[in-house]
Short mmCIF file of C-alpha atoms in Angstrom, two decimals:
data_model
loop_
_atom_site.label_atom_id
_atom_site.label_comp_id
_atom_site.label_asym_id
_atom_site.label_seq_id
_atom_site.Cartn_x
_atom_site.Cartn_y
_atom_site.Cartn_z
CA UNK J 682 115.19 146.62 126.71
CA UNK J 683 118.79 148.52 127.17
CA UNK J 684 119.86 149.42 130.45
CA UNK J 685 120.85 152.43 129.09
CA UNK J 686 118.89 155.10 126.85
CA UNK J 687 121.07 157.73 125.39
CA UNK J 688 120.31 161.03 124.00
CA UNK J 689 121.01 161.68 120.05
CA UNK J 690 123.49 163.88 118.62
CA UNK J 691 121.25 166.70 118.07
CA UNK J 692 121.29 168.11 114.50
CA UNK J 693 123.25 172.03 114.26
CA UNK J 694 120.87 172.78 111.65
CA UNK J 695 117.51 174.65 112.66
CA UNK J 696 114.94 172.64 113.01
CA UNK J 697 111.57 174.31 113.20
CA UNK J 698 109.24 174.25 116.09
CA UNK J 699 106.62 172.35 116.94
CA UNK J 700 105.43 174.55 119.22
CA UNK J 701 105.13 177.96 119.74
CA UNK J 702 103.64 180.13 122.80
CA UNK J 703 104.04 183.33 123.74
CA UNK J 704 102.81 185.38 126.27
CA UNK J 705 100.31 183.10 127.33
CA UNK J 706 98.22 183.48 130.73
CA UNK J 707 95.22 181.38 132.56
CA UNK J 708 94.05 182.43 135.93
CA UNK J 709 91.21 180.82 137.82
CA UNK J 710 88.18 181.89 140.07
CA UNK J 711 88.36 180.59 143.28
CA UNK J 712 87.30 181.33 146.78
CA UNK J 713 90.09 183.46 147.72
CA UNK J 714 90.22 185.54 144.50
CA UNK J 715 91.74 184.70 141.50
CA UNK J 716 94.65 182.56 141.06
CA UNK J 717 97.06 182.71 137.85
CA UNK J 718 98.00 179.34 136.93
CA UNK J 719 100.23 180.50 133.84
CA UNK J 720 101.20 184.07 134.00
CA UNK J 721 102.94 185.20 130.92
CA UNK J 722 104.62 182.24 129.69
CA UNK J 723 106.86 181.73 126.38
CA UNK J 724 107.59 178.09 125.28
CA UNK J 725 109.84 176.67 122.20
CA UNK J 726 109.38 173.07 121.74
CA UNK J 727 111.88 171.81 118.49
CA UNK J 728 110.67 169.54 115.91
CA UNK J 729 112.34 165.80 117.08
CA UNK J 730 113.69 164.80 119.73
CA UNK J 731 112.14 164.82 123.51
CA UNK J 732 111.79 167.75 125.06
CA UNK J 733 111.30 168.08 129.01
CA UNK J 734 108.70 170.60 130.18
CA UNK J 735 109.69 170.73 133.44
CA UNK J 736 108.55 172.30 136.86
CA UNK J 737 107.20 171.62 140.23
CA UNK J 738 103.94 170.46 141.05
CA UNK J 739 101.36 173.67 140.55
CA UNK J 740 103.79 175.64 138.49
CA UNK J 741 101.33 175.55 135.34
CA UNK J 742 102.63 172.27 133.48
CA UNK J 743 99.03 170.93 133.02
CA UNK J 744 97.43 174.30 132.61
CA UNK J 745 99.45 175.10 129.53
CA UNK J 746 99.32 171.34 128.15
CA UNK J 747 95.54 172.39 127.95
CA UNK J 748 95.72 175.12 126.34
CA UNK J 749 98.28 174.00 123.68
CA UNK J 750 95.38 171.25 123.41
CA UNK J 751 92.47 173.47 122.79
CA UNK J 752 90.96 171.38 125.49
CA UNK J 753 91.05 174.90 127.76
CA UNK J 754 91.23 178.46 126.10
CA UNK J 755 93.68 180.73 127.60
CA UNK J 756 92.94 184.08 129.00
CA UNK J 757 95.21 186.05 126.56
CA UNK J 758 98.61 185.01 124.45
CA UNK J 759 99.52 183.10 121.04
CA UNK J 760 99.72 179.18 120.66
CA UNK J 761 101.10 178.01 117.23
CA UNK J 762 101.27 173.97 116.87
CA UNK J 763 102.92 173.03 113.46
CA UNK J 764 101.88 176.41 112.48
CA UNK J 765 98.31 176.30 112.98
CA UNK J 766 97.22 178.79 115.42
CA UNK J 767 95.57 177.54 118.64
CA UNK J 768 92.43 177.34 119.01
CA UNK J 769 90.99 178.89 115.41
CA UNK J 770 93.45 176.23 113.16
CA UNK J 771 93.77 173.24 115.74
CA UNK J 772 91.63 170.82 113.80
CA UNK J 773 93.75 171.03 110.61
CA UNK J 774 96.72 169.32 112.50
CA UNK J 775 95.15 168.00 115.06
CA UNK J 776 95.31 164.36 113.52
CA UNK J 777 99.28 165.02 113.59
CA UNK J 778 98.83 165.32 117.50
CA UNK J 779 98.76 162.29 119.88
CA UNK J 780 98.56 163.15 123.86
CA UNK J 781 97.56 161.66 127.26
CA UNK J 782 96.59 164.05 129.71
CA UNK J 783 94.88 162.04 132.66
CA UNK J 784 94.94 158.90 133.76
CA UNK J 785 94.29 156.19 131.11
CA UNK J 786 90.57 154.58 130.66
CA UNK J 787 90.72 151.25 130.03
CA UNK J 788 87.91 148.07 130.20
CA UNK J 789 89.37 146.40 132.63
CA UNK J 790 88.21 142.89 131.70
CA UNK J 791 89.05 143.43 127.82
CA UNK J 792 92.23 142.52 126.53
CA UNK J 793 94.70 145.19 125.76
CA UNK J 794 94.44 143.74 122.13
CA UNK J 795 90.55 144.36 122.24
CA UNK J 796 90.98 147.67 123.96
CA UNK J 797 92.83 149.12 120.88
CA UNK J 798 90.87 147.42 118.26
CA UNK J 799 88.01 149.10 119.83
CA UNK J 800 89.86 152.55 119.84
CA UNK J 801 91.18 152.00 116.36
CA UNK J 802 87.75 151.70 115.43
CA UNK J 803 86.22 154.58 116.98
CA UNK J 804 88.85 156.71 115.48
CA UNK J 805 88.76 155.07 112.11
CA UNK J 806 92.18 153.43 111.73
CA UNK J 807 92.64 150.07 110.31
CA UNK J 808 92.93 147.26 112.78
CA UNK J 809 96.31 145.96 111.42
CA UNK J 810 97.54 149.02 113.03
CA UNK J 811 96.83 147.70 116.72
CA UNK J 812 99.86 144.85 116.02
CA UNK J 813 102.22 148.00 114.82
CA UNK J 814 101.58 149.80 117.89
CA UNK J 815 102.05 147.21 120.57
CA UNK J 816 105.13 145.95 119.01
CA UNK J 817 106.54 149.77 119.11
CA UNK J 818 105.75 150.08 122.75
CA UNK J 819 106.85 146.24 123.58
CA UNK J 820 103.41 144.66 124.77
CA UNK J 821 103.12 141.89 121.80
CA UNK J 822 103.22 138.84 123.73
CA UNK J 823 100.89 140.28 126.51
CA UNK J 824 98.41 141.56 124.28
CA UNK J 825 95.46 138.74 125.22
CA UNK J 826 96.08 139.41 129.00
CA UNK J 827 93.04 141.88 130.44
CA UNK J 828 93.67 145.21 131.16
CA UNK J 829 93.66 144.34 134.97
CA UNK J 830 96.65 142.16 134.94
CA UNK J 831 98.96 145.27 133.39
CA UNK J 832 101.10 146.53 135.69
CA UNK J 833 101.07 150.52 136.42
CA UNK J 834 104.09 150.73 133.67
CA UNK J 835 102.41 148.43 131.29
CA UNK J 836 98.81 150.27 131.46
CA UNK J 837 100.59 153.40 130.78
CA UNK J 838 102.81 151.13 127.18
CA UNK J 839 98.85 150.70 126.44
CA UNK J 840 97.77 153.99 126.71
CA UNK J 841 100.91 155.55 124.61
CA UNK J 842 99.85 152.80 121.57
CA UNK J 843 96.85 153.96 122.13
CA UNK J 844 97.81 157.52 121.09
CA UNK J 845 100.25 155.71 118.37
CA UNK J 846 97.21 154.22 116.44
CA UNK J 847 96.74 157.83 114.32
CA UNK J 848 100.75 157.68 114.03
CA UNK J 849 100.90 161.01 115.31
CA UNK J 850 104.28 163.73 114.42
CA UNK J 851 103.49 165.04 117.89
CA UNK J 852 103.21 162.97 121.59
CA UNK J 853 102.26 165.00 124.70
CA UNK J 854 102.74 163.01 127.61
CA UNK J 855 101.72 164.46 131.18
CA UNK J 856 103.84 163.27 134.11
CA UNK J 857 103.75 160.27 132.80
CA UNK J 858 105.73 158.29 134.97
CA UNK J 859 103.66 158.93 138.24
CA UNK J 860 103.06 155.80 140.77
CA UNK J 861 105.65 153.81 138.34
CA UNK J 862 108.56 151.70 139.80
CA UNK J 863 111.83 151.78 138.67
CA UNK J 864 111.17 149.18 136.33
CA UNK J 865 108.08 151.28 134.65
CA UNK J 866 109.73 154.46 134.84
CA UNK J 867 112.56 152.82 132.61
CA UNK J 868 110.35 151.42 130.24
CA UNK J 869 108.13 154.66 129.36
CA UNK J 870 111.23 156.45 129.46
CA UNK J 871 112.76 153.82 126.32
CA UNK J 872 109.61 154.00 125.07
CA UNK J 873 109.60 157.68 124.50
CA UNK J 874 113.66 157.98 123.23
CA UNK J 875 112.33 155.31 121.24
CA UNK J 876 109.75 157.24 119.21
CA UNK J 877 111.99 160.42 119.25
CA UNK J 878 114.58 158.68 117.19
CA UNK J 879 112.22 157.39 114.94
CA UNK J 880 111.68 161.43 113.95
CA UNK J 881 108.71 162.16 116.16
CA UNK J 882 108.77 165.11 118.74
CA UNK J 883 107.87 164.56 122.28
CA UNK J 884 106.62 166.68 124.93
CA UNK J 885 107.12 165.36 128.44
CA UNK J 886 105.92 167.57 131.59
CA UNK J 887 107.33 166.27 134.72
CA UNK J 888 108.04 167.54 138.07
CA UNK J 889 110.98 164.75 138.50
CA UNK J 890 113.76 166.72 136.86
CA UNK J 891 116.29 163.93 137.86
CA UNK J 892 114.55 161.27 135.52
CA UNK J 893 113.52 163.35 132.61
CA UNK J 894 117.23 164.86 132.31
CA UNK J 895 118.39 160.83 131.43
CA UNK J 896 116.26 160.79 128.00
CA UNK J 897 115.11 164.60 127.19
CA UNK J 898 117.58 166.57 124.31
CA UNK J 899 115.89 169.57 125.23
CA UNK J 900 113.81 171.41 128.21
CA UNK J 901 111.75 173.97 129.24
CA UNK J 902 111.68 175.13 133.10
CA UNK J 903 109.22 176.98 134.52
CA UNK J 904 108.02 178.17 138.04
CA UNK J 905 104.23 179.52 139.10
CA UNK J 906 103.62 179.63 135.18
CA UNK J 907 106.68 181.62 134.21
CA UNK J 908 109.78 180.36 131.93
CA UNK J 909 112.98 180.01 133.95
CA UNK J 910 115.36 178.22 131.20
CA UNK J 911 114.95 177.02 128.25
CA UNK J 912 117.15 174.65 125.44
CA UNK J 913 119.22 172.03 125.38
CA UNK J 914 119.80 170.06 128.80
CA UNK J 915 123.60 170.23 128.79
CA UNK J 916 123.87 173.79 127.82
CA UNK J 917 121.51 174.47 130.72
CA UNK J 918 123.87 173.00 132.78
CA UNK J 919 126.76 174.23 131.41
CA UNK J 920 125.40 178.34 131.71
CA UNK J 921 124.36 177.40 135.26
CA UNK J 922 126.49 175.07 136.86
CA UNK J 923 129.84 176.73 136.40
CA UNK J 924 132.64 174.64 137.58
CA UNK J 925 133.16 173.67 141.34
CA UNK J 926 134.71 171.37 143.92
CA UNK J 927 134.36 169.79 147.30
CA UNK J 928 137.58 170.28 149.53
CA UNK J 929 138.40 168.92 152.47
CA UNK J 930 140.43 171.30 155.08
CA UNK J 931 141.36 171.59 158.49
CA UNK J 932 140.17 175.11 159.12
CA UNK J 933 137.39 175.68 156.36
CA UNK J 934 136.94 179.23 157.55
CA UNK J 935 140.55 180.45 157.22
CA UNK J 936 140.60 178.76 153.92
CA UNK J 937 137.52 180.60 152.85
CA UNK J 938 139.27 183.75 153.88
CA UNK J 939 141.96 182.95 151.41
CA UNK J 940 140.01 182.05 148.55
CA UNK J 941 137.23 184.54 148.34
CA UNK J 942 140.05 187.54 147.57
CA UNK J 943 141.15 184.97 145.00
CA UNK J 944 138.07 185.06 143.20
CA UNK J 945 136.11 181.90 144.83
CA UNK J 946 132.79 181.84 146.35
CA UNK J 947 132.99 179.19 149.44
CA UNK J 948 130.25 177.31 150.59
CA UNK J 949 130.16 175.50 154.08
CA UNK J 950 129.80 171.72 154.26
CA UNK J 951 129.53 169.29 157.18
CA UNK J 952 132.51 167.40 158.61
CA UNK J 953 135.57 170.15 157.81
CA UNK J 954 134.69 170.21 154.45
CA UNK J 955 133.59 173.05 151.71
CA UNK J 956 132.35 173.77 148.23
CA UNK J 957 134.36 175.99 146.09
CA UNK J 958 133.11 177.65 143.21
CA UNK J 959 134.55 180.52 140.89
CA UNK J 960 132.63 183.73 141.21
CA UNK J 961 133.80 184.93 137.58
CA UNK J 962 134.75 183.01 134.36
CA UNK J 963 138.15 183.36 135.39
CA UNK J 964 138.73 184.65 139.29
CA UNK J 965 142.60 186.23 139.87
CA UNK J 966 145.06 184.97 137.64
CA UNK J 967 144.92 184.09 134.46
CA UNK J 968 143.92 180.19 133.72
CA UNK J 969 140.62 180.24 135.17
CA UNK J 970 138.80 177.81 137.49
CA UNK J 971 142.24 175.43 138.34
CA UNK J 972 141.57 173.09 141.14
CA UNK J 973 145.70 173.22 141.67
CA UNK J 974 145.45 176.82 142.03
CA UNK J 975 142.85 176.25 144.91
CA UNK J 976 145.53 174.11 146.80
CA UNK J 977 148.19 175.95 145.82
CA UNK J 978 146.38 179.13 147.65
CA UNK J 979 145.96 177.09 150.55
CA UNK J 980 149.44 175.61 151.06
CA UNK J 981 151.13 178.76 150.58
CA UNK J 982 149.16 179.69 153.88
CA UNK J 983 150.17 176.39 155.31
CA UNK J 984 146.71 174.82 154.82
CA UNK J 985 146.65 171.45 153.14
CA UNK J 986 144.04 169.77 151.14
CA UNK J 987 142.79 166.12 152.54
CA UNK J 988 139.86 165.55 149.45
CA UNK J 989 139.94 166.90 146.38
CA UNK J 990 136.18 166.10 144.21
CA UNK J 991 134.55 168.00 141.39
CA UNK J 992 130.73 168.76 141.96
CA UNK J 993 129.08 167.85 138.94
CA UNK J 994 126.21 170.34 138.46
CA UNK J 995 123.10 168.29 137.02
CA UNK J 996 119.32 169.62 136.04
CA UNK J 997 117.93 169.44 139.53
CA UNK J 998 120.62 171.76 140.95
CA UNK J 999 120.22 174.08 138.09
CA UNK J 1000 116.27 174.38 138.74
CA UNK J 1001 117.01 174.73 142.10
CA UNK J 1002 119.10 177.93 141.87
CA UNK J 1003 116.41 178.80 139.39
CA UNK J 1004 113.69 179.04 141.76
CA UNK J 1005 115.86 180.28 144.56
CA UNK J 1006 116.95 183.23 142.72
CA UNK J 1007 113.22 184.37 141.41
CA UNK J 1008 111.17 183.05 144.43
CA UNK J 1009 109.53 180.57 142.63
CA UNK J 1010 108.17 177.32 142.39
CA UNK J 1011 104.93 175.65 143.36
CA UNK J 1012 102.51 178.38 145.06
CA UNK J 1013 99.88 175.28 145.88
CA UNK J 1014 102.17 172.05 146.59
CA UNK J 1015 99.46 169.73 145.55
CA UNK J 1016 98.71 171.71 142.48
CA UNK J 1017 96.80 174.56 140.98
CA UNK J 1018 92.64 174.50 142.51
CA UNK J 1019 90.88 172.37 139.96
CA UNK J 1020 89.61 174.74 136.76
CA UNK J 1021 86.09 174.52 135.55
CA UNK J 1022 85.13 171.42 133.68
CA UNK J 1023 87.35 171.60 130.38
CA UNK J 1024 85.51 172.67 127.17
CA UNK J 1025 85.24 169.91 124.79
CA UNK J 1026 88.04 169.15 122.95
CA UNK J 1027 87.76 169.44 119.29
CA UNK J 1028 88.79 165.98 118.76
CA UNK J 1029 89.08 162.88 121.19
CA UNK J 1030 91.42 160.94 118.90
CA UNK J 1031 94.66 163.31 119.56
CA UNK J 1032 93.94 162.31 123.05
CA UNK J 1033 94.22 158.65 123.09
CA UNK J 1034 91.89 156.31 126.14
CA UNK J 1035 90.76 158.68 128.60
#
């Protein structure tokens, strides 16, 4: 595979949604009262491409993949996939809907050819399909080896043909890179720009903004069940990050004096050093955020400049000042308390091995 996966050239042309929430909210019964794992959430997820649903661990990720599932109903709200409302429509498109929600069940002494065969047929899709599916996720040539040999990146390849069998429009993938090495997180993550350019949409909820922002054209973020952001990753960016540098200076807090009249926020940083950021679009004179300017300020007071960088703002940092700014985040680091047993689903097949 590449060492690289770049993200496509989105279309400008609208594109439809796959799906649609709105206003949607799930709280839970537990010991201490009730606890609202999505509380009021909207959600736009474009037709093609991948799209990152992204937020800390507990912040409703699961909870709302559930619901958009049918698997769980939700207390009040709308869910639209493909236009089908959720849960009174859902089996009219649920055949165009492929997702893996929990870890994958697999026999472990089967082969990973025999596994499929056996799902194909339980779901009623022609064996010659298995053979399509592992060469899209890149397991032919390991197809006879059991299920126990896989490695952690190459049981998840298996699950994700598993879901391909039905060759759905729509792939839900939940944290699906958890426990993976390097290695396996690259390979899931070529596996899903992969399927994206072949026209499909993917959904990817991850708490590891860092690694979804290399392969996702879109994203979601939310925090304790509430949108933060939402669209494409480097307009996110772009609206938050602003433009910014890292200066080195003798006396940082006489230059900070300088610059904040000037229209620059300053930010401390070890070792003589500082951040410096414009406040507005463009602070004092006219020309904006000008790194000269900045030293030019300086000099004139007889303060020179030793390092010069520009801070590249990236999808962590934005999610960051997300939660910072609305108090949010993860109320329960190791996740939401566990919900009732699930209703049934209204199909297994959209789900893929279990």
């Amino acid at each position: 595979m590449s060492v690289t996966v770049p993200r496509r050239a989105l279309p400008t042309a609208p594109r439809g949604y796959a799906i649609e929430v709105t206003d949607l909210r799930k709280s839970y019964r537990t010991r201490k009262g009730r606890h609202q794992a999505v509380g009021g959430l909207d959600l736009k997820v474009p037709l093609g491409g991948v799209h990152g649903f992204l937020g800390p661990n507990g912040s409703g990720k699961t909870t709302t993949i559930r619901m958009v599932l049918g698997l769980i109903r939700a207390d009040s709200g709308h869910i639209r996939v493909f236009e089908a409302d959720v849960p009174t429509a859902l089996p009219r498109v649920i055949g165009r809907i492929g997702a893996i929600v929990e870890q994958p069940k697999f026999f472990p002494a089967f082969s990973g050819r025999r596994n499929l065969e056996l799902l194909a047929t339980a779901i009623g899709t022609p064996r010659k399909r298995v053979d399509e599916v592992l060469d899209e996720v890149g397991l032919l040539g390991r197809e006879k080896d059991a299920f126990r040999k896989y490695s952690l990146g190459m049981k998840q390849r298996l699950a994700i043909a598993g879901t391909l069998l039905k060759d759905p429009d729509l792939l839900i993938f939940d944290e699906p890179t958890n426990g993976l090495d390097p290695a396996g997180i690259h390979e899931i993550r070529a596996t899903m720009r992969g399927l994206a350019d072949r026209g499909k949409t993917v959904l990817v909820s991850s708490h590891i903004l860092s690694e979804v922002s290399l392969v996702a054209d879109t994203v979601s973020i939310i925090g304790r069940g509430k949108l933060l952001a939402e669209g494409e990753v480097d307009d996110i960016i772009a609206s938050r990050g602003g433009q910014a540098v890292r200066i080195g200076v003798a006396d940082p807090a006489r230059a900070a004096s300088i610059l904040a009249p000037a229209g620059f926020s300053v930010t401390p940083l070890p070792q003589s050093r500082m951040e410096v950021r414009a406040t507005t679009d463009r602070p004092g004179e006219p020309g904006g955020f000008d790194p000269a300017r900045i030293t030019w300020l300086l000099a004139q007071q007889g303060l020179f400049v030793f390092e010069l960088m520009p801070i590249q703002a990236d999808l962590e940092s934005v999610f960051l000042d997300l939660t910072a700014e609305e108090h949010l985040g993860a109320s329960h680091p190791g996740g939401p308390p566990g919900p009732p047993p699930p209703q049934a689903a209204p199909s297994r097949a959209h789900e893929g091995p279990r």
